[in-house]
XYZ file of C-alpha atoms in Angstrom:
347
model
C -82.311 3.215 228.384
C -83.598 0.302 230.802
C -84.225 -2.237 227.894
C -80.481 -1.704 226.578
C -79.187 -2.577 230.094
C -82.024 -5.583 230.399
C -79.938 -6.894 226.715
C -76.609 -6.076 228.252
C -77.269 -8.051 231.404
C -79.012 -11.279 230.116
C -76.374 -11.823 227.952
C -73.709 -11.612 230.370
C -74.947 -13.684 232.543
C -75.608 -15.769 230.437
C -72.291 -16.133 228.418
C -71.262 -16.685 232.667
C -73.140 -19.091 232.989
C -72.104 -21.224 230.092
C -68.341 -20.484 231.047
C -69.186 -21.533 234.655
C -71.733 -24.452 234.091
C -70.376 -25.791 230.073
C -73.542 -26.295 228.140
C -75.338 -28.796 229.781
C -74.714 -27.422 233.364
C -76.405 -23.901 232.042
C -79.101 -25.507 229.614
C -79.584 -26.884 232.993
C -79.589 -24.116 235.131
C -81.671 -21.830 232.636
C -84.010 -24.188 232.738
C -84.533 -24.394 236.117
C -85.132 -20.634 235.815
C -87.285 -20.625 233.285
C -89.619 -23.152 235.453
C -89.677 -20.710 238.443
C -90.904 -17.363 235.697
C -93.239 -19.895 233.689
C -94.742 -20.283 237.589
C -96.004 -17.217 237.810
C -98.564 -17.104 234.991
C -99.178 -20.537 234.945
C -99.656 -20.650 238.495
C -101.770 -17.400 238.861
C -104.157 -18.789 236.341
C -106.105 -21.827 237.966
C -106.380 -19.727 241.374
C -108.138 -16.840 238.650
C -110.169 -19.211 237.182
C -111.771 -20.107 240.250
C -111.840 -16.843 241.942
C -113.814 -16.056 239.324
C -116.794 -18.977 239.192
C -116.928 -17.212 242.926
C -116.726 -13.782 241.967
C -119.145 -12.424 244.254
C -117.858 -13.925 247.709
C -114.522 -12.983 246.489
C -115.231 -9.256 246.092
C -116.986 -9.294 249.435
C -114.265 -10.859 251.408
C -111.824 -8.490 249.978
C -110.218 -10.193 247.107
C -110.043 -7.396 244.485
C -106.820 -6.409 244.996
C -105.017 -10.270 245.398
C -106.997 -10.737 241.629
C -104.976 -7.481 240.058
C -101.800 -8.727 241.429
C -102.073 -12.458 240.157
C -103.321 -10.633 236.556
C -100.197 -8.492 236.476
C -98.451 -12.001 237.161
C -100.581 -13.572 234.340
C -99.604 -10.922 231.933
C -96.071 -12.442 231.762
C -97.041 -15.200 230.550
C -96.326 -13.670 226.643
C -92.945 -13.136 227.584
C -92.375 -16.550 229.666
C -93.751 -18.540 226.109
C -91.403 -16.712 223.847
C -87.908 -17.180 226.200
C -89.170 -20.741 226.741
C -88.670 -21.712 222.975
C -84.768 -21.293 223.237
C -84.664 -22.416 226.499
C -86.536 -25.458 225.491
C -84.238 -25.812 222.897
C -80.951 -25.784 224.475
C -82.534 -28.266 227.426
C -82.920 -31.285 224.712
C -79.348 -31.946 225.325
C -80.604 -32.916 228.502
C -82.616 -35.662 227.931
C -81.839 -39.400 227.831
C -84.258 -40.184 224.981
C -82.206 -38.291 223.104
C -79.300 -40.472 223.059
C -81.268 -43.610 223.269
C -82.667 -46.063 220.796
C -86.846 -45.813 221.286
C -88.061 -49.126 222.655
C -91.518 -48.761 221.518
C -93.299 -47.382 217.914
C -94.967 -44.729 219.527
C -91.491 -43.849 221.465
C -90.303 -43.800 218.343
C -92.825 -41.072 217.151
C -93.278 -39.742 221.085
C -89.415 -38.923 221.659
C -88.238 -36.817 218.926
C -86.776 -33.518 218.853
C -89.307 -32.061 216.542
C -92.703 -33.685 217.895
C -91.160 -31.980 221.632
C -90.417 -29.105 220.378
C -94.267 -28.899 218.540
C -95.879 -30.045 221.971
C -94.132 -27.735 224.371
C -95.478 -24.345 221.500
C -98.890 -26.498 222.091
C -98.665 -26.014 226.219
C -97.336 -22.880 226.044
C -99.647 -21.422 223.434
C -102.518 -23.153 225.036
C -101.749 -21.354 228.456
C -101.046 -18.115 227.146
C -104.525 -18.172 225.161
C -106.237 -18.988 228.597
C -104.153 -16.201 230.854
C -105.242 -13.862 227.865
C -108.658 -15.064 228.115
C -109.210 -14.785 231.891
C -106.445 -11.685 232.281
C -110.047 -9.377 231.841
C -111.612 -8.613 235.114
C -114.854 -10.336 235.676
C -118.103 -8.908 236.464
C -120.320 -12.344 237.263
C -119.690 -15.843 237.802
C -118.968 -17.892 234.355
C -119.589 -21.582 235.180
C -119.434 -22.156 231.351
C -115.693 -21.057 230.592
C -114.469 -21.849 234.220
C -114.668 -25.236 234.101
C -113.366 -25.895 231.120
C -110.479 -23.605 231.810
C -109.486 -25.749 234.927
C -109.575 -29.100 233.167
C -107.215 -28.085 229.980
C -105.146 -26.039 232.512
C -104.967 -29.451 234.086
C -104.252 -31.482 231.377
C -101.788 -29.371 229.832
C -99.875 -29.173 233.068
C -99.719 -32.919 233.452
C -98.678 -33.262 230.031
C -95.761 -30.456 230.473
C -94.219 -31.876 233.587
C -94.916 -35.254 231.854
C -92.853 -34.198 228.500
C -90.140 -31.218 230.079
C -89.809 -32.077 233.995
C -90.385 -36.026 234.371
C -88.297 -36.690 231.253
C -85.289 -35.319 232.223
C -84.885 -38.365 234.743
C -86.735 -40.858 233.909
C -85.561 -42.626 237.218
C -88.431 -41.748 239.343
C -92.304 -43.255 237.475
C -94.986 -40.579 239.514
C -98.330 -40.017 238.767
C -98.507 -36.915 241.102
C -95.601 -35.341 239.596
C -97.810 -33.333 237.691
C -99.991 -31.789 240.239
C -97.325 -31.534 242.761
C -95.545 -29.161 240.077
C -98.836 -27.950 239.873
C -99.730 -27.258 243.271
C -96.108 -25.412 243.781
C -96.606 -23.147 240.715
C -99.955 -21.893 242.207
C -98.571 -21.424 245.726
C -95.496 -19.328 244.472
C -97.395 -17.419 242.406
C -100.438 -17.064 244.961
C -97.011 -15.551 247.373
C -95.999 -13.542 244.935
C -99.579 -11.891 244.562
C -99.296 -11.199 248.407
C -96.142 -9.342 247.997
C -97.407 -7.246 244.813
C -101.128 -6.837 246.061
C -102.268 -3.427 248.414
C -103.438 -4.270 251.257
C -106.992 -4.195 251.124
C -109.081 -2.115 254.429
C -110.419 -4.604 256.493
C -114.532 -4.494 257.194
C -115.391 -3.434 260.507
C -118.165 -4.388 263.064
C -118.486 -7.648 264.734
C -117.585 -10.083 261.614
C -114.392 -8.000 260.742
C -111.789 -10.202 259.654
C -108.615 -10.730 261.151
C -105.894 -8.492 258.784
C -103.877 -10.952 256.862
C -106.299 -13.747 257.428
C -107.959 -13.900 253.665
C -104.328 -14.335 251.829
C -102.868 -16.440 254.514
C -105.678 -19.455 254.749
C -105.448 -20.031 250.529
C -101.449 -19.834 251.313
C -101.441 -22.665 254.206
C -103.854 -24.443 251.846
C -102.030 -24.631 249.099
C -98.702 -25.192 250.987
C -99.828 -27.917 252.947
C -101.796 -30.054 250.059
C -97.979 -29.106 248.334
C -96.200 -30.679 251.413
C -98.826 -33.610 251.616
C -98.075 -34.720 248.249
C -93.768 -34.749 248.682
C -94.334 -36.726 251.617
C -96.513 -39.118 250.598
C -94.692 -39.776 247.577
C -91.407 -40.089 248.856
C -93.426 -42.238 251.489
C -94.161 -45.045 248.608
C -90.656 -44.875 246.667
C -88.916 -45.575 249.991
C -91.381 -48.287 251.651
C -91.808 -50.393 248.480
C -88.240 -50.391 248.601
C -87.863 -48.614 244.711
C -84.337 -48.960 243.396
C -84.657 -46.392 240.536
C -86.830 -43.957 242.640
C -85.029 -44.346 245.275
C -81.772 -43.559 242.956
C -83.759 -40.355 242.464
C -83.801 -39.116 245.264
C -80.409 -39.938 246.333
C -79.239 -37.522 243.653
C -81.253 -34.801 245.189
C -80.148 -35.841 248.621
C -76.887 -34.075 250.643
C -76.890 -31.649 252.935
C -78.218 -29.226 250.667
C -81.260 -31.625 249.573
C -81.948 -32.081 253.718
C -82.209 -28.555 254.248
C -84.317 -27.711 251.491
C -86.787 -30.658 252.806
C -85.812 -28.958 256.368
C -86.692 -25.549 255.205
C -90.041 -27.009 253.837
C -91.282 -28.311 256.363
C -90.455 -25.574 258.505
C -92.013 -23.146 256.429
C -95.339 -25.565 255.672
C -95.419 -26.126 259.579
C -95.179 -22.366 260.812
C -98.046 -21.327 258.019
C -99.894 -23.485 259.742
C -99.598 -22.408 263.049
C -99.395 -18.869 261.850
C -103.437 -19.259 261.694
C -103.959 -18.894 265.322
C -102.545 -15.439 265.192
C -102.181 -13.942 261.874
C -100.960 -10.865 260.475
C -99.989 -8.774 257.966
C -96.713 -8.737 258.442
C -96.601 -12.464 259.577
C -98.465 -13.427 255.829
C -95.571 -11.627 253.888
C -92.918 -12.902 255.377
C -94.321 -16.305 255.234
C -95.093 -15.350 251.645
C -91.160 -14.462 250.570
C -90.240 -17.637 252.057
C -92.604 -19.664 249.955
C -91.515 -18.205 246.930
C -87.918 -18.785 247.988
C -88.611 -22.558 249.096
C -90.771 -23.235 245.512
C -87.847 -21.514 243.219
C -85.487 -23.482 244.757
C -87.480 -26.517 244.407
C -87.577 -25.430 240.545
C -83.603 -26.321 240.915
C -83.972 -29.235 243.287
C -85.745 -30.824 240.089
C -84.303 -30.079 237.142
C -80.374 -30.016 238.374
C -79.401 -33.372 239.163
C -80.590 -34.687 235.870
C -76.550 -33.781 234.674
C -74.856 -33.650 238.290
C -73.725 -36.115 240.596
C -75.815 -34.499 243.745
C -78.336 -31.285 243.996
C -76.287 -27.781 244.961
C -76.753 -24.947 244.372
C -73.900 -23.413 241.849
C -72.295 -20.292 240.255
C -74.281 -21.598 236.624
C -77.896 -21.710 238.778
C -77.614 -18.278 240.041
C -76.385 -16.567 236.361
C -78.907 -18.458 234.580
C -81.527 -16.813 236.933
C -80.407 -13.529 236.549
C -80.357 -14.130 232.566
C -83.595 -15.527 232.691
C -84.870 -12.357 234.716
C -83.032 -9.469 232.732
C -84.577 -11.205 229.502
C -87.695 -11.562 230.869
C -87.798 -7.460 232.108
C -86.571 -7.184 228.391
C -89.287 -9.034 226.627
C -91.966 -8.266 229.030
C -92.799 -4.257 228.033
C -92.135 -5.093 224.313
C -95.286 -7.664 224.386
C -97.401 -5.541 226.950
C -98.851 -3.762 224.265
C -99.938 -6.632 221.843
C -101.030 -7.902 225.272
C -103.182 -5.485 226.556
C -104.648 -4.094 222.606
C -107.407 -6.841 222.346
C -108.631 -5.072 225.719
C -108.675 -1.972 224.342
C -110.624 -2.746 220.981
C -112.878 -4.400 223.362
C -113.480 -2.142 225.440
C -114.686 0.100 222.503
């Protein structure tokens, strides 16, 4: 009965969200959302990889259940691959190459419909062979498959926000595009595995830990390298005086730019200083607002590639609830193909 409704509801909002948005505003706007559910597997999966090179300190510290709640976020990542090929798509009508003569041979090969649409199935098969890979609990450290795991992880997610993010406006010429995408995918997704995870019992004696402590250091980390990386790059575009950067980030200025770099910084700045006394309760509330910040970010992005200045509209909240009723659709469906090479495995 719940899959039916799932159907019922993606489709509505979508067929909303093209009314509300046309069909570049909600190519747009889906995605956006897309980016923000592809974060969650994607972004779970570098944090599992190392947890487990370091399997051993992280059991002892209390990491067991933080590791089944970014697997349960891995095991999306099925679902997020298949909605991403009509997502993907749609989205070409978004790009400038498309509508522009190629001013090189290899742009000529590069920026095509069909050689995108071939190297986005590459990424996304590529990380949903590596979140089924590593989606197995581990039981000692594997140096020889961790490693390798973090640098095509890494090159597949420079080449993605290379190819699907950068693209879109090609305005703004970053080298840490790439990990900054990067670094935000693993920081929602690390929130997200706060919010899902038990909380763990604490050791006791003189070297018990502080409760919330172990999830909220990895989740200042990862928020402030995140923060470090949008300052310092809107640092260079605006003292080398950049016209086109700069042009790119004056379409994801206005107020409600500001107060998403407000909120930021807010958030980045009270994780931090949330240290000196943390908590439980302190660590998922700081969690929910890092998802919210990095989904919105998702939008902050993608958006103002085909509008005039970044806001937040009718289209971008439909296309989210499309992208999430599809998602809960698709999701059970592929659990079971998803969890059967476990089983055969495991006998």
């Amino acid at each position: 009965m719940r899959l039916p409704l799932f159907a019922l509801l993606g489709a509505g909002a979508l067929a909303l969200a093209l009314y509300a948005g046309g069909s570049r505003g909600a190519a747009a706007s889906c995605l956006a959302a897309w980016l923000v559910l592809l974060a969650l597997p994607v972004g779970a999966l570098p944090i599992t990889v190392v947890a487990e090179r370091f399997g051993k300190k992280v059991r002892e510290r209390g990491g067991v259940e933080m590791l089944a709640g970014l697997r349960r976020l891995m095991a999306l990542m099925p679902a997020a691959a298949l909605l991403g090929v009509p997502v993907l798509v749609a989205s070409l009508l978004l790009y400038p190459w498309m509508h522009e003569p190629p001013r090189t041979p290899l742009a000529g090969l590069w920026f095509t419909a069909p050689f995108f649409l071939v190297r986005a199935a590459l990424y996304l098969g590529v990380w949903t062979w590596l979140c089924l890979r590593f989606a197995r609990p581990f039981e000692a450290p594997g140096e020889g498959r961790t490693v390798p795991a973090v640098a095509l992880h890494a090159l597949i997610g420079t080449l993605f926000a290379i190819d699907v993010v950068a693209a879109l406006d090609p305005r703004l010429d970053s080298a840490l595009l790439g990990l900054l995408l990067m670094t935000a995918w693993s920081g929602l997704a690390f929130a997200a595995a706060i919010l899902l995870a038990w909380e763990e019992p604490e050791p006791i004696g003189r070297g018990r830990a502080v409760p919330g402590r172990g999830r909220l250091i990895p989740l200042v980390v990862l928020l402030g390298l995140w923060a470090y990386m949008h300052f310092l790059q809107a640092l260079i575009v605006w003292s080398a005086n950049l016209p086109a950067e700069v042009a790119w980030y004056s379409a994801r200025g206005g107020w409600t730019g500001r107060s998403l770099a407000i909120a930021s910084g807010v958030v980045a700045s009270l994780a931090g200083l949330a240290t000196l006394r943390p908590g439980r309760v302190i660590t998922r509330a700081l969690a929910a607002a890092a998802i919210a910040v990095h989904a919105v970010e998702m939008f902050w992005l993608v958006t103002p590639s085909v509008r005039d200045r970044f806001a937040i509209r009718p289209a971008d909240v439909l296309a989210c609830v499309a992208v999430a009723c599809l998602a809960a659709l698709l999701h059970p469906l592929l659990a079971r193909r998803w969890a059967s090479p476990h089983r055969r495995k495991a006998r």
